[in-house]
CSV table of N, CA and C in Angstrom, one decimal:
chain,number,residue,atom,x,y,z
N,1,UNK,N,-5.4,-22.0,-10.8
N,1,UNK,CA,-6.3,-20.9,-10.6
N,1,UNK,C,-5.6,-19.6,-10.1
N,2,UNK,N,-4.8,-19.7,-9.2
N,2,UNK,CA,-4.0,-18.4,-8.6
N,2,UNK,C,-3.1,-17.6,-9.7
N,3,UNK,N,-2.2,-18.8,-10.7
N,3,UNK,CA,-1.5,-17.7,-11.8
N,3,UNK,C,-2.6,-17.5,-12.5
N,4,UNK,N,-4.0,-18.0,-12.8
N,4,UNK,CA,-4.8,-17.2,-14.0
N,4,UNK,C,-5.4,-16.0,-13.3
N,5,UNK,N,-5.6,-16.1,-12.4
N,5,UNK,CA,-5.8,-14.5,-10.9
N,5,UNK,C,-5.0,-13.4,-11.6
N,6,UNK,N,-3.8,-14.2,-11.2
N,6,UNK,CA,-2.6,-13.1,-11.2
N,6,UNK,C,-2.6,-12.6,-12.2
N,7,UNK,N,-2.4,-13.5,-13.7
N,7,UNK,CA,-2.6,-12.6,-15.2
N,7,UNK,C,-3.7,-12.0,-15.3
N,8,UNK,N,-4.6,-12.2,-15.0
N,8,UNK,CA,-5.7,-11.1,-15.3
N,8,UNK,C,-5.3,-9.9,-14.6
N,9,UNK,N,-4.6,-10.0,-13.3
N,9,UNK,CA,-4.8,-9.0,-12.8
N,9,UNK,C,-3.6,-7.9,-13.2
N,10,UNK,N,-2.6,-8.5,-13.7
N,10,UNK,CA,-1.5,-7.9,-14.5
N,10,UNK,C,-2.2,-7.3,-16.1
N,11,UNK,N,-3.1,-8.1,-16.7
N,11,UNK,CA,-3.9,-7.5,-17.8
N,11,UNK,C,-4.6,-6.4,-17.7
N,12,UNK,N,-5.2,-6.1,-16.5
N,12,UNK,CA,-5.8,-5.3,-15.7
N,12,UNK,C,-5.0,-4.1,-15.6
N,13,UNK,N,-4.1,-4.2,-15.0
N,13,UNK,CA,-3.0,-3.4,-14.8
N,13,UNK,C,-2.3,-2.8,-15.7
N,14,UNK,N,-1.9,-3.4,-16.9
N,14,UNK,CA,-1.4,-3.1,-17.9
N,14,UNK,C,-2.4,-1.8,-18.8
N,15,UNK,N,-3.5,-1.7,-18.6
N,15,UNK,CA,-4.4,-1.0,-19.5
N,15,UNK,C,-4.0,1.1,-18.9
N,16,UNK,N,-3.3,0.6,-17.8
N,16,UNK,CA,-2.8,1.9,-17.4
N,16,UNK,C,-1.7,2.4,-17.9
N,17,UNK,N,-1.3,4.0,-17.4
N,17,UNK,CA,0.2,4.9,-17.9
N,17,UNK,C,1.4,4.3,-16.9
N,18,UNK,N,2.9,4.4,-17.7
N,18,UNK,CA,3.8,4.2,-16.9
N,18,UNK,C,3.8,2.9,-17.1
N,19,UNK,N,5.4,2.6,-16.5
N,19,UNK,CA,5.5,0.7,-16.8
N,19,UNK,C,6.3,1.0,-14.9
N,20,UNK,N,6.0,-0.1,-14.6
N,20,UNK,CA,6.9,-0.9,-13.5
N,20,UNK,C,7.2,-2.0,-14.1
N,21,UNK,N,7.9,-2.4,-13.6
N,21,UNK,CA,8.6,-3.8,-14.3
N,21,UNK,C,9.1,-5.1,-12.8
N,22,UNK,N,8.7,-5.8,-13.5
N,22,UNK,CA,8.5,-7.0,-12.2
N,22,UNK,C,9.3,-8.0,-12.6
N,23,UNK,N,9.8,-9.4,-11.9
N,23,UNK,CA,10.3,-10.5,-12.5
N,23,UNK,C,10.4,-11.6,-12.0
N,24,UNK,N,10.2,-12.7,-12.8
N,24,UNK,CA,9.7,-13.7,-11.9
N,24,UNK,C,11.0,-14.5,-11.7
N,25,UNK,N,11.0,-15.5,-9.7
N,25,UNK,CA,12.2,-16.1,-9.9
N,25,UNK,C,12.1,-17.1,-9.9
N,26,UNK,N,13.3,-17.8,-9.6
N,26,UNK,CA,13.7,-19.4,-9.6
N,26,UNK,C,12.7,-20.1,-9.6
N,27,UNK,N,11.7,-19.6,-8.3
N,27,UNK,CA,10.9,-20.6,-7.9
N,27,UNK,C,9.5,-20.8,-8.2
N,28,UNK,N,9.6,-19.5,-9.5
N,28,UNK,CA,7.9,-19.5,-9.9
N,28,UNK,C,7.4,-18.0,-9.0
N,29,UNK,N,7.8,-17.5,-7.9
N,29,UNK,CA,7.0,-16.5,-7.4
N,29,UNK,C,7.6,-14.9,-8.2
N,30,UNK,N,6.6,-14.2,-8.1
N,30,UNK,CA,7.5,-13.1,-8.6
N,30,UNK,C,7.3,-11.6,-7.4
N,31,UNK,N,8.3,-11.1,-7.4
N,31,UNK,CA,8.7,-10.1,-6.5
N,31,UNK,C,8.4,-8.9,-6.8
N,32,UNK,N,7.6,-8.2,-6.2
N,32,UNK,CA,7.2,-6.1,-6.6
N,32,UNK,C,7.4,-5.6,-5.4
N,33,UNK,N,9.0,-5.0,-5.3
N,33,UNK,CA,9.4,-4.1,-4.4
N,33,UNK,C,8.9,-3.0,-4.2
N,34,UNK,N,7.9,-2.0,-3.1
N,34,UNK,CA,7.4,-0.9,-3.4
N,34,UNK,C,7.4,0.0,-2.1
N,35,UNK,N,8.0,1.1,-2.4
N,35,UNK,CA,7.8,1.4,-1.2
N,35,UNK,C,6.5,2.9,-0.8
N,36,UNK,N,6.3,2.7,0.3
N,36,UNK,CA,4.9,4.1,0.8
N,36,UNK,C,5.7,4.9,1.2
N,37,UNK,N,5.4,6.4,1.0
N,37,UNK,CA,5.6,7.0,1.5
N,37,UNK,C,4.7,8.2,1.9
N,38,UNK,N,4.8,8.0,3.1
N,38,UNK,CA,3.8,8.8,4.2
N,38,UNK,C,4.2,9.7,4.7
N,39,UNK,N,3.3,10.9,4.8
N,39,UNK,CA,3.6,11.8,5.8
N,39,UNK,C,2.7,12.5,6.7
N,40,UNK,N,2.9,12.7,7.9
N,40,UNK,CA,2.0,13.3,8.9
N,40,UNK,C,1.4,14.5,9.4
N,41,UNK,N,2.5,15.3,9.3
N,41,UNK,CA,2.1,16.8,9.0
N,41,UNK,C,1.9,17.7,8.1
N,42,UNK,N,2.0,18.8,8.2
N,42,UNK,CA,1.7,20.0,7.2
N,42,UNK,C,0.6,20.0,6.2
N,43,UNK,N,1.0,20.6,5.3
N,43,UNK,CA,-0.6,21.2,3.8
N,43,UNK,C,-0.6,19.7,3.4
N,44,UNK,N,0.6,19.3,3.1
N,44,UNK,CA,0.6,17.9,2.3
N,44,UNK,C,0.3,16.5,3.2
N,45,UNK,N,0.1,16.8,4.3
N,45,UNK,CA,-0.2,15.3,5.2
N,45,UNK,C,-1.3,13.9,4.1
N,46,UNK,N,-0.3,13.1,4.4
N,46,UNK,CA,-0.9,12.0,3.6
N,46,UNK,C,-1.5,11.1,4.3
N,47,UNK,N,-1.4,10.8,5.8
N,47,UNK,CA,-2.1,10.4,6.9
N,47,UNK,C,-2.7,11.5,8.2
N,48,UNK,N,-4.0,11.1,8.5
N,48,UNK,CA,-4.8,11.9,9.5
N,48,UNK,C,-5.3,11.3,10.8
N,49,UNK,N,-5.2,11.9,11.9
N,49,UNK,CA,-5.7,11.3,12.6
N,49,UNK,C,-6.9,12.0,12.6
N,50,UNK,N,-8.0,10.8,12.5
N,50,UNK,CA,-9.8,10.9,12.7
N,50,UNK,C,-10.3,11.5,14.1
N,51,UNK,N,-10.1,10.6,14.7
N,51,UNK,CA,-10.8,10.4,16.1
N,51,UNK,C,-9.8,10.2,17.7
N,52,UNK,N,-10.3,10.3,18.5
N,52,UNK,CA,-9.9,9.5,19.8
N,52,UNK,C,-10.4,8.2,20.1
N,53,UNK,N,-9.8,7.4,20.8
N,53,UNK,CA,-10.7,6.9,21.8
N,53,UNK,C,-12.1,7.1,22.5
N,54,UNK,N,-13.4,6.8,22.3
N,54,UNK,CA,-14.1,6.9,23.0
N,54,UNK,C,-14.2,6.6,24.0
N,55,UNK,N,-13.8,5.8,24.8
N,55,UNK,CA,-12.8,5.9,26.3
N,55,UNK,C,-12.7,6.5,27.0
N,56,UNK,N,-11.5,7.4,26.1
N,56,UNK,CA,-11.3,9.1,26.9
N,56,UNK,C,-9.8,8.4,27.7
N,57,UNK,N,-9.2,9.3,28.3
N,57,UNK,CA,-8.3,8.8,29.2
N,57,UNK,C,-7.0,9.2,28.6
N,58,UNK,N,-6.0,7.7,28.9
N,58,UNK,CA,-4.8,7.4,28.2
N,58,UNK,C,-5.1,6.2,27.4
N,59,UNK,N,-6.4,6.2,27.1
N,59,UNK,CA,-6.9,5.2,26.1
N,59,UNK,C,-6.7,5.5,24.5
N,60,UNK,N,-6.4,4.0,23.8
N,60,UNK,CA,-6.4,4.6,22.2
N,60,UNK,C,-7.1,3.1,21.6
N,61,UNK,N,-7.4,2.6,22.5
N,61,UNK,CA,-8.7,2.0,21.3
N,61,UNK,C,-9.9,2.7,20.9
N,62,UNK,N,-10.0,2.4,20.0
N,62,UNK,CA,-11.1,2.9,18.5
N,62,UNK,C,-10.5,4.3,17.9
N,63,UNK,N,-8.8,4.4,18.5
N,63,UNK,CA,-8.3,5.3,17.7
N,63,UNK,C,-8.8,5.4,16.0
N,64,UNK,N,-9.1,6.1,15.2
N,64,UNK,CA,-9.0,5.8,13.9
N,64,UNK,C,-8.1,6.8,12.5
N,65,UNK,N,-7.8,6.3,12.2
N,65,UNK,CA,-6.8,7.2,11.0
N,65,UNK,C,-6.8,6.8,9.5
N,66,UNK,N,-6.8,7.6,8.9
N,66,UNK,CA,-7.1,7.4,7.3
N,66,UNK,C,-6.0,7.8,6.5
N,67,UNK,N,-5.2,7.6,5.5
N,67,UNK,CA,-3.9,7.7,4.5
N,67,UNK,C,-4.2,7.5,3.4
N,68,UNK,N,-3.8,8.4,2.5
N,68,UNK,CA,-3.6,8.7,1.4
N,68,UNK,C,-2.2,8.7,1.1
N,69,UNK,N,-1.5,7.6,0.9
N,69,UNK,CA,-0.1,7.7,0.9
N,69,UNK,C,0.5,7.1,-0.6
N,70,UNK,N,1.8,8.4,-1.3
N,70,UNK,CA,2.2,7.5,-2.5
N,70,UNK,C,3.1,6.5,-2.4
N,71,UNK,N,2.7,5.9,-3.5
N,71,UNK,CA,3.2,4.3,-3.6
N,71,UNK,C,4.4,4.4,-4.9
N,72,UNK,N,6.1,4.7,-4.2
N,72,UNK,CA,6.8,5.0,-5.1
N,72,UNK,C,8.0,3.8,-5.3
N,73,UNK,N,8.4,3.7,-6.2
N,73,UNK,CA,9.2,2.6,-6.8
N,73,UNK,C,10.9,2.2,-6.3
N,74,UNK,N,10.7,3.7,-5.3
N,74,UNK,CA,12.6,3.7,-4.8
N,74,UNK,C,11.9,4.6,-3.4
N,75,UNK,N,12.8,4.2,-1.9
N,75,UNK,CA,12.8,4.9,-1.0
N,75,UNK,C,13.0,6.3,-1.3
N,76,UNK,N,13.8,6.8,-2.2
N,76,UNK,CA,13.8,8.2,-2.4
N,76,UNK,C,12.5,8.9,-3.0
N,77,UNK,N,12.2,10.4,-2.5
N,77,UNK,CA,11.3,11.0,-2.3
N,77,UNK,C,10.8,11.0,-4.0
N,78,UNK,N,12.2,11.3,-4.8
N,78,UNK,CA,11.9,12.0,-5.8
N,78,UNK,C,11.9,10.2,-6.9
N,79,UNK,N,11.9,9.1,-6.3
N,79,UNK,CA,11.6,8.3,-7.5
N,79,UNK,C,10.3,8.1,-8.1
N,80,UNK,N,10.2,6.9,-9.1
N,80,UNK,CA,9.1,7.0,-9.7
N,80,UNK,C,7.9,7.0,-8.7
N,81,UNK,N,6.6,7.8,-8.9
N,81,UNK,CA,5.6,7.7,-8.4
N,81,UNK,C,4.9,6.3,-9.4
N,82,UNK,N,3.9,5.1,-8.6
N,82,UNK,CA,3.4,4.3,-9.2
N,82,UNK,C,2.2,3.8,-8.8
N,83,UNK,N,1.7,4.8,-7.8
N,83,UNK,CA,0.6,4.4,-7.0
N,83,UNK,C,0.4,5.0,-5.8
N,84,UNK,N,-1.1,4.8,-5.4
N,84,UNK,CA,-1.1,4.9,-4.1
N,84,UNK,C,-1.7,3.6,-3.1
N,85,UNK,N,-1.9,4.0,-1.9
N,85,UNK,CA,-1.9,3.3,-0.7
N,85,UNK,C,-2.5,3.8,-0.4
N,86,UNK,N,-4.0,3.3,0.0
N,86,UNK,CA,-5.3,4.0,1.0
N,86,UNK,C,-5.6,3.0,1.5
N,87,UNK,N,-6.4,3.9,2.9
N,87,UNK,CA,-7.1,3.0,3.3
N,87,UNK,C,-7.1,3.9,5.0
N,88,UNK,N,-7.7,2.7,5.6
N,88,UNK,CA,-8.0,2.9,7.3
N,88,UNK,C,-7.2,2.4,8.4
N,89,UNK,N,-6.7,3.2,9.2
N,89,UNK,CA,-5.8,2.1,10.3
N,89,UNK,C,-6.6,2.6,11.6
N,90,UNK,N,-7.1,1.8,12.5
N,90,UNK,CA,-7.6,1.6,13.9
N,90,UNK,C,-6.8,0.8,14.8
N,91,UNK,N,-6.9,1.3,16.1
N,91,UNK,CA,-6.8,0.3,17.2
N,91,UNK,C,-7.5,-0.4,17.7
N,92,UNK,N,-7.1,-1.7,17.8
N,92,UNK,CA,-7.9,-2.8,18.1
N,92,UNK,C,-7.7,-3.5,18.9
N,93,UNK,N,-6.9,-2.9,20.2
N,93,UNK,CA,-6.9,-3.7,21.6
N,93,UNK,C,-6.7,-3.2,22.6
N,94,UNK,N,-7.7,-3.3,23.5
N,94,UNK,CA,-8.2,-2.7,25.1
N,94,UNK,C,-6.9,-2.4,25.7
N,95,UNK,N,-6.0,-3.7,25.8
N,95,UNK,CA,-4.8,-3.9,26.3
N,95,UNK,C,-3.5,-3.1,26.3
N,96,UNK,N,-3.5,-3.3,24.7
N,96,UNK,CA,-1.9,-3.0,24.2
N,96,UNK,C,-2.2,-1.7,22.7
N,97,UNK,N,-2.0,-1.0,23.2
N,97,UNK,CA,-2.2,0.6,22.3
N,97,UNK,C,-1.3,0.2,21.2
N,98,UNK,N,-0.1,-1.2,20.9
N,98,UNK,CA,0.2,-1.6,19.5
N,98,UNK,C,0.1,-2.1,18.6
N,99,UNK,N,-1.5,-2.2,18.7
N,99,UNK,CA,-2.1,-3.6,17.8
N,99,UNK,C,-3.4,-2.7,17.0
N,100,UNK,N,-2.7,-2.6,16.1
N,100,UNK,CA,-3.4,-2.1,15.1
N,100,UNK,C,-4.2,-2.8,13.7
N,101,UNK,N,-5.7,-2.3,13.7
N,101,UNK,CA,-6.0,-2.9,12.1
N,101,UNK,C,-6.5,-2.1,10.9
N,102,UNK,N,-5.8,-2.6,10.0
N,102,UNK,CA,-5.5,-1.6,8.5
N,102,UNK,C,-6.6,-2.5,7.4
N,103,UNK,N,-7.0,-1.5,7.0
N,103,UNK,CA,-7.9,-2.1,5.6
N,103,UNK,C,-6.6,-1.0,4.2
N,104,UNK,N,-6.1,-1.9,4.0
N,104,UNK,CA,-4.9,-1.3,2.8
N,104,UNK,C,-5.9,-1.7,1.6
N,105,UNK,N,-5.5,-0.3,0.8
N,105,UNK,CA,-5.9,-1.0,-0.8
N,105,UNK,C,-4.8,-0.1,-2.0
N,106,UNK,N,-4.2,-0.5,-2.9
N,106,UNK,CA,-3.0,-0.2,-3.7
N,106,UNK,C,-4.2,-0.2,-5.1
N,107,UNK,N,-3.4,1.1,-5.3
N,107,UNK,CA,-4.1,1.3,-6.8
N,107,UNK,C,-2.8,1.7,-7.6
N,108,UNK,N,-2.9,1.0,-8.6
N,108,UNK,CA,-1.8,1.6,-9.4
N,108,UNK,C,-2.2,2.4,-10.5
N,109,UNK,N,-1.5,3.4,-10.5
N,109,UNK,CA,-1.1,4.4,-11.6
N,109,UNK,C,0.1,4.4,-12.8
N,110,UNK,N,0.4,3.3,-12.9
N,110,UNK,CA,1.0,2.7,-14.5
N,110,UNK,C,0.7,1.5,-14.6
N,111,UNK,N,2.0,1.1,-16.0
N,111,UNK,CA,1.2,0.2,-16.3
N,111,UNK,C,2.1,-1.4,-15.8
N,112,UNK,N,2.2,-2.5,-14.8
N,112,UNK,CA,2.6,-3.6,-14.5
N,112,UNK,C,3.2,-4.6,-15.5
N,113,UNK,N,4.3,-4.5,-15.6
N,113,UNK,CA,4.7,-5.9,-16.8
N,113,UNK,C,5.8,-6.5,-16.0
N,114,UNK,N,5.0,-7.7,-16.3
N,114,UNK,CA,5.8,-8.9,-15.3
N,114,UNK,C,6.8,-9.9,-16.4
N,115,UNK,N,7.7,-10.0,-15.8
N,115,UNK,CA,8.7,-10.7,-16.8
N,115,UNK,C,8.8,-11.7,-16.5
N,116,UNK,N,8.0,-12.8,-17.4
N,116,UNK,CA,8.4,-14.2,-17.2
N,116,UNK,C,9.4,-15.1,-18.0
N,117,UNK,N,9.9,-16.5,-17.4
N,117,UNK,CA,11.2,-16.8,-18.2
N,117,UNK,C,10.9,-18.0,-18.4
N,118,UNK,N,10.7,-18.7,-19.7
N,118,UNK,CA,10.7,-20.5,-18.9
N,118,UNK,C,11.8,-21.1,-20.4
N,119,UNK,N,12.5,-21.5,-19.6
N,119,UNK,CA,13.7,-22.1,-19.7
N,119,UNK,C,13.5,-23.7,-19.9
């Protein structure tokens, strides 16, 4: 049930521009290295902060923040663009201002081909 998931969802994917290219290993799983890149300030900020705490204080629960961040194929600025990364990040503990919760969602903007091998 999970690899027929996954091919659809690679068929899915495939109907898009651009190729990323994936590969499956030894063990049957296959690996998509991807990295975000975010930024926080200026014209181009790709993350924002929403709100405060309604608290008030040195409080940062119910902090909330929203990202528009691209999803590119090499740590460097200038590699392939393949996507992005949205979504919502909040604080979610009274306690400890490090515990955060993210609703991530990856859209891709080419097209996925997964390379499989059977030997």
């Amino acid at each position: 049930m999970t690899a027929t998931i996954f091919y659809l969802l690679a068929a899915v994917l495939a109907a898009t521009t651009g190729t990323l290219v994936a590969g499956a290993g030894d063990d049957g799983t296959t690996h998509i290295r991807l990295y975000i890149h975010e930024t926080f300030s200026g014209a181009n900020a790709t993350a924002v902060h929403v709100t405060d705490s309604p608290l008030g204080g040195n409080s940062t629960y119910g902090t909330l923040s929203v990202f528009d961040d691209e999803l590119r194929q090499g740590s460097d600025a200038a590699s392939q663009l393949v996507g992005r990364a949205q979504g919502i990040t909040m604080q979610a503990d009274l306690q400890d201002s490090g515990v955060f919760s993210t609703l991530l969602t990856v859209v891709f903007t080419v097209r996925v081909v997964i390379m499989v091998y059977d030997f």
